[in-house]
Coordinates of C-alpha atoms in Angstrom, one line a residue:
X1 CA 5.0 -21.1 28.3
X2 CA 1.5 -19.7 27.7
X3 CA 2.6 -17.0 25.1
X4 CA 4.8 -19.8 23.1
X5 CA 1.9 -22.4 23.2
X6 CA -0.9 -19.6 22.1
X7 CA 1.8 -18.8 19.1
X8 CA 2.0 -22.5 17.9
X9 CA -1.7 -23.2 18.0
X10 CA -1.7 -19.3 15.8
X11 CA 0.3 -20.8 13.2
X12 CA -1.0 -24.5 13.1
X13 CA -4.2 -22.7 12.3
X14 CA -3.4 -20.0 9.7
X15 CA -1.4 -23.2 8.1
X16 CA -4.5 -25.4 8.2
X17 CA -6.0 -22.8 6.8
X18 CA -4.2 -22.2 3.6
X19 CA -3.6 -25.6 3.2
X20 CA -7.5 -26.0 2.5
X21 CA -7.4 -23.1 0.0
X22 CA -4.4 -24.5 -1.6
X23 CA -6.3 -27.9 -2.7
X24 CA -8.6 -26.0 -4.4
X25 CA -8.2 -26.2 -8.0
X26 CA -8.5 -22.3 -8.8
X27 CA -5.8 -21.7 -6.5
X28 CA -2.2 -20.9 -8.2
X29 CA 0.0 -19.5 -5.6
X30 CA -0.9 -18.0 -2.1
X31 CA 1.7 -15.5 -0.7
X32 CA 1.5 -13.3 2.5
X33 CA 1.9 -10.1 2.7
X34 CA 1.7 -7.0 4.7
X35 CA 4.0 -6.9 8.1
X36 CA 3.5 -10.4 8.7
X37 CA 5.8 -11.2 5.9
X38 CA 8.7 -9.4 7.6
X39 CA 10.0 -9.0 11.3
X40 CA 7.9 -5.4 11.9
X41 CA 4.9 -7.1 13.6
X42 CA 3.8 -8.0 17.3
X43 CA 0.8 -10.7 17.9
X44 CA -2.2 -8.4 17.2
X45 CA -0.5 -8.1 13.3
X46 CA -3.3 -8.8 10.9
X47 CA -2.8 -11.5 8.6
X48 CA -3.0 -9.6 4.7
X49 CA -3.3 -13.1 2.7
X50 CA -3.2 -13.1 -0.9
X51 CA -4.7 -15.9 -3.0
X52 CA -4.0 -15.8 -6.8
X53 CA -6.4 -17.6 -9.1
X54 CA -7.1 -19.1 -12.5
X55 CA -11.3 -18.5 -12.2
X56 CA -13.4 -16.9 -9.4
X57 CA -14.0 -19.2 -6.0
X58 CA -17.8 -18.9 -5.3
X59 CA -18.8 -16.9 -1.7
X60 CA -20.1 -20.6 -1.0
X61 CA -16.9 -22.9 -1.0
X62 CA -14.7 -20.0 0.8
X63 CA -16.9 -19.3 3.6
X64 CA -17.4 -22.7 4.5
X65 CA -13.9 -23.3 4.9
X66 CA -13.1 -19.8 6.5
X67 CA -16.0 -20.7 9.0
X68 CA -13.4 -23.1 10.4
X69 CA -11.3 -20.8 11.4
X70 CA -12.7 -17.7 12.0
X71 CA -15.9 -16.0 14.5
X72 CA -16.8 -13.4 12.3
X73 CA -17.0 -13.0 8.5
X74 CA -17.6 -10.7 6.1
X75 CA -17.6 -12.6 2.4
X76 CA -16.9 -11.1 -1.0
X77 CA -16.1 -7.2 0.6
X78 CA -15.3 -5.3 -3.2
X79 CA -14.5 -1.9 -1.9
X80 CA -11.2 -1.9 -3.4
X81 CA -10.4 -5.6 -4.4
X82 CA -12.5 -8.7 -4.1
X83 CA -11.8 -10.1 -0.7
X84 CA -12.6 -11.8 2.9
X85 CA -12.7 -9.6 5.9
X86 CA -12.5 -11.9 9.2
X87 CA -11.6 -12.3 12.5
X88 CA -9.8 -15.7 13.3
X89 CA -10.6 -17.4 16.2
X90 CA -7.6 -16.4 18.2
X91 CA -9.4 -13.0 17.6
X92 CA -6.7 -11.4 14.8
X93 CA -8.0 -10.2 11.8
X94 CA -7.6 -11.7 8.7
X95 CA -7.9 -10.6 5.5
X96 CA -8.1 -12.7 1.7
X97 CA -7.3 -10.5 -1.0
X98 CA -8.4 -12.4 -4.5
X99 CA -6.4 -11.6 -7.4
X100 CA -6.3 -12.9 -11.1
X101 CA -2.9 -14.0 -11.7
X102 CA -2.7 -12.7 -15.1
X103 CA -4.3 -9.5 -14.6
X104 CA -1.4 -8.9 -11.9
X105 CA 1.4 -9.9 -14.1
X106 CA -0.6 -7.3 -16.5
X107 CA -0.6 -4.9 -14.3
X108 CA 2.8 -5.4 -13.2
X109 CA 4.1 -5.2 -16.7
X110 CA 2.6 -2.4 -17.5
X111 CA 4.6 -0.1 -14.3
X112 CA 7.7 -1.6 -14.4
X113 CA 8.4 -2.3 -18.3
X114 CA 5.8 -0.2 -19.6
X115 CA 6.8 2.9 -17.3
X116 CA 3.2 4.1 -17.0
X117 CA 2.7 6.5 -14.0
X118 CA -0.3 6.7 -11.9
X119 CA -1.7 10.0 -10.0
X120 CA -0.4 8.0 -6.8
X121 CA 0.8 4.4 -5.2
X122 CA 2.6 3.7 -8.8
X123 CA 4.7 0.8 -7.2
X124 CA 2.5 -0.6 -4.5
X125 CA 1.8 -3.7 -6.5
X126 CA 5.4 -4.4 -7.6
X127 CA 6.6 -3.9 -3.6
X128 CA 3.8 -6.3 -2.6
X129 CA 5.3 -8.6 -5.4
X130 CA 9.1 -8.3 -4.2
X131 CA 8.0 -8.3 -0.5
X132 CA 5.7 -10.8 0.0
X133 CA 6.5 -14.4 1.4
X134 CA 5.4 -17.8 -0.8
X135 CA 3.0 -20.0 1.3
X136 CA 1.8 -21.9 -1.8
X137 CA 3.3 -22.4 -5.3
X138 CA 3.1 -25.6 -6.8
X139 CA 4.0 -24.4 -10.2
X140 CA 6.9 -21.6 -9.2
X141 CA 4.9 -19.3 -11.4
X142 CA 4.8 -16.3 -8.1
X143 CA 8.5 -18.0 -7.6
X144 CA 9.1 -16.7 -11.5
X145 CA 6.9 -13.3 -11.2
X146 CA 9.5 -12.6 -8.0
X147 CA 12.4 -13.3 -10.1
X148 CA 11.6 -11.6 -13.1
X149 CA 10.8 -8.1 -11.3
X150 CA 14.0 -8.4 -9.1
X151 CA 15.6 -5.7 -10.9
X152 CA 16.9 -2.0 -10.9
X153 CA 14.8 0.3 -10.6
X154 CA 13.9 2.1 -14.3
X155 CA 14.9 5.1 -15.1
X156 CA 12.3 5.9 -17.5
X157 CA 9.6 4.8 -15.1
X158 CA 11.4 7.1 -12.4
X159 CA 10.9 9.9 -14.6
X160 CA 7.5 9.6 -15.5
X161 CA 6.5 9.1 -11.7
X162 CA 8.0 12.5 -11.1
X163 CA 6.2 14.4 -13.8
X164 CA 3.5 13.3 -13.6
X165 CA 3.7 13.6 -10.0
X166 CA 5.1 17.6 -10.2
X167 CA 1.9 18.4 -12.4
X168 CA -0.5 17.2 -9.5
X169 CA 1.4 19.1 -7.2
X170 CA 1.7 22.3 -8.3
X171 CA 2.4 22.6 -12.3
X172 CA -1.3 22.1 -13.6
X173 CA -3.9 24.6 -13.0
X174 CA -6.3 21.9 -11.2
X175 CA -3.0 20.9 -9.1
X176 CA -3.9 20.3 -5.1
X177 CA -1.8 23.2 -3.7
X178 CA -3.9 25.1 -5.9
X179 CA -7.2 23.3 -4.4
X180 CA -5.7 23.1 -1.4
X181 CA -5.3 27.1 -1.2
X182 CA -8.5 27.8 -2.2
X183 CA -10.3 25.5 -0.1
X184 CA -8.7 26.9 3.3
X185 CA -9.6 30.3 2.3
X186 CA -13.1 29.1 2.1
X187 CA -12.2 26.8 5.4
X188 CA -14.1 24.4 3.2
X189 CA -13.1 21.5 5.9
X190 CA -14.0 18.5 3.6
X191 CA -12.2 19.7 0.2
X192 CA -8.9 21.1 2.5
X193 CA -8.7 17.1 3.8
X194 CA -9.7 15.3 1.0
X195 CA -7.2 17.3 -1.4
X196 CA -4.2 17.6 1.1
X197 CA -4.7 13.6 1.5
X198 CA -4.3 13.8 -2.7
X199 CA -1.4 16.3 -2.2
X200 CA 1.1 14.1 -0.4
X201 CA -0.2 10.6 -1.9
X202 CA 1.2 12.6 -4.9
X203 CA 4.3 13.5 -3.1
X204 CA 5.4 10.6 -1.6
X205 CA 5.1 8.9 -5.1
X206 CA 7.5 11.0 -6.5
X207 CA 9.7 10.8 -3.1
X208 CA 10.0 7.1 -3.6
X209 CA 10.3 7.5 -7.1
X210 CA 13.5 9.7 -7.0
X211 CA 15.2 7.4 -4.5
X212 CA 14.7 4.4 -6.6
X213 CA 11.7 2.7 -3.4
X214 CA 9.1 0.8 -4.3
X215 CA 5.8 2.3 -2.7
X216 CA 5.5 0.5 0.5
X217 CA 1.6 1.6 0.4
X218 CA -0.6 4.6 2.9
X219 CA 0.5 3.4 5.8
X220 CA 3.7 4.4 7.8
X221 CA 5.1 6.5 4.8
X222 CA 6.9 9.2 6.9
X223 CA 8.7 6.1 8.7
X224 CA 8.9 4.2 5.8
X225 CA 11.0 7.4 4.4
X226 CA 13.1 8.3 6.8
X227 CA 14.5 4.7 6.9
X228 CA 14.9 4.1 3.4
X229 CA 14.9 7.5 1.8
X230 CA 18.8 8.6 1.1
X231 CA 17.8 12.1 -0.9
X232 CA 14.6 13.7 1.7
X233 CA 13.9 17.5 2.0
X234 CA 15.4 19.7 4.6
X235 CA 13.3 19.3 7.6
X236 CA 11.0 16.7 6.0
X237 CA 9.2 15.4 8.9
X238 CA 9.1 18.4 10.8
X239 CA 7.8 20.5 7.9
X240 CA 4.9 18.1 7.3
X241 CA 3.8 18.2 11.0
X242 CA 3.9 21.6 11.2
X243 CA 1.5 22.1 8.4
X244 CA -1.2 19.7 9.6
X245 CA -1.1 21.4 12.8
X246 CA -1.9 24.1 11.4
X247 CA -3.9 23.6 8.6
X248 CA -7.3 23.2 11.1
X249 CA -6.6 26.5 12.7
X250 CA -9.4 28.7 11.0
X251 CA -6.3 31.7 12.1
X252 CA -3.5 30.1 10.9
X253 CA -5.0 29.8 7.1
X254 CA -2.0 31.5 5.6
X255 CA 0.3 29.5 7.9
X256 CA -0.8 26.6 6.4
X257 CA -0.4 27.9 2.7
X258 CA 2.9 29.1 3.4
X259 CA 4.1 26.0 4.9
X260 CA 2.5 23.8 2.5
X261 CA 4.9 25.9 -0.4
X262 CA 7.9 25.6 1.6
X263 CA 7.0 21.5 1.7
X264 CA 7.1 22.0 -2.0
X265 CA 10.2 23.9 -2.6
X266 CA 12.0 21.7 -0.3
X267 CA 10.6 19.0 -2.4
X268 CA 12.4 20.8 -5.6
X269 CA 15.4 21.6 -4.1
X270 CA 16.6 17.7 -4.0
X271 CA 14.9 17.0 -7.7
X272 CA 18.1 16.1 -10.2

């Protein structure tokens, strides 16, 4: 009984919660996100909470109502987005990710109509879109945005992932391998993690790309592939282990190298 009545007391307080931000007139549609939208998650799942708006909330009016709910705060965090980093009472984290509503139908507009390409995560917004659940929508407009992107995945945008993608690879002179070769040579620790990171944010783009996914975001990608990938490299997973075991190995330099171009022409191999 314990587990079920600690549940039910979680959920009567994360509803209470955005049932306060909902009443505030900035407020246009609240949607959850993240694992906690699905069936992947356990009771330690954070809560990734997404509150669209008309105009800005001041730091004032949201941490007097998150102080309701939560022990520890940390108000107007902008190292990627504007949000609320806290830890609800019940101890799970929570984070409020604040979001212009226009400037996210913009944005969406401009991948999935528009066919622009980025050097990585292309899709990420447009998955969060299709995969998120509605807490709050008085209006239907999040209710709309869902219905309107519910559709095939474009060709033309599939095509500009992968070049793009193929130049930052290998195909431009300041492509990662290229970095990526250099710096190991060097055993320039820093620049052979911060560019291999670059290399296969790049190349899981373009995998997702060329089987029609939406980027489910950094984390879990290799699971994320195998599961929903139909076209993957011949011995994706294995391949990509091997080279970051031994791409720390100050002997194993041309290992690494060799492995990372075998990732690569794998990765070719299954390109239309």
């Amino acid at each position: 009984l314990f587990p079920y009545t600690t549940l039910f007391r979680s959920k009567t307080m994360i509803q209470d919660l955005y049932k306060e931000f909902s009443q505030l007139e900035q407020v246009e549609a609240i949607a959850l996100g993240g694992s906690r939208a699905g069936q992947d998650y356990d009771q330690n799942s954070d809560y990734d909470v997404y509150v669209y708006l008309n105009s800005p909330i001041d730091e004032k009016t949201r941490q007097i109502i998150l102080s309701n709910y939560c022990s520890y705060m940390e108000i107007g965090n902008q190292f990627w987005e504007l949000e609320d980093d806290c830890v609800l009472n019940n101890g799970i984290q929570i984070e409020l990710i604040y979001r212009s509503l226009e400037s996210f139908e913009q944005e969406l507009n401009s991948t999935v109509f528009q066919h622009k390409a980025q050097n990585a995560y292309t899709t990420c917004m447009w998955h969060n879109l299709l995969h998120s659940k509605i807490l709050y929508d008085p209006n239907g407009h999040y209710a709309s945005l869902q219905k309107t992107y519910q559709i095939p995945y474009p060709q033309e945008l599939k095509k500009h992932i992968i070049e793009r993608q193929l130049l930052l690879l290998d195909q431009a002179m300041p492509a990662f391998s290229h970095q990526i070769e250099k710096a190991i040579k060097r055993q320039d620790l820093l620049s052979m993690n911060h560019r291999t990171s670059e290399f296969f944010a790049s190349y899981f783009d373009l995998l997702f790309a060329l089987n029609e996914q939406t980027h489910p975001g950094e984390k879990r990608m290799l699971e994320y592939a195998k599961t929903n990938c139909t076209l993957l490299p011949k011995q994706f997973e294995e391949t990509i282990r091997k080279y970051f075991q031994l791409l720390y190995q100050p002997q194993q330099g041309e290992q690494a190298i060799v492995t990372l171009q075998t990732i690569l022409k794998e990765l070719k191999a299954i390109l239309p």
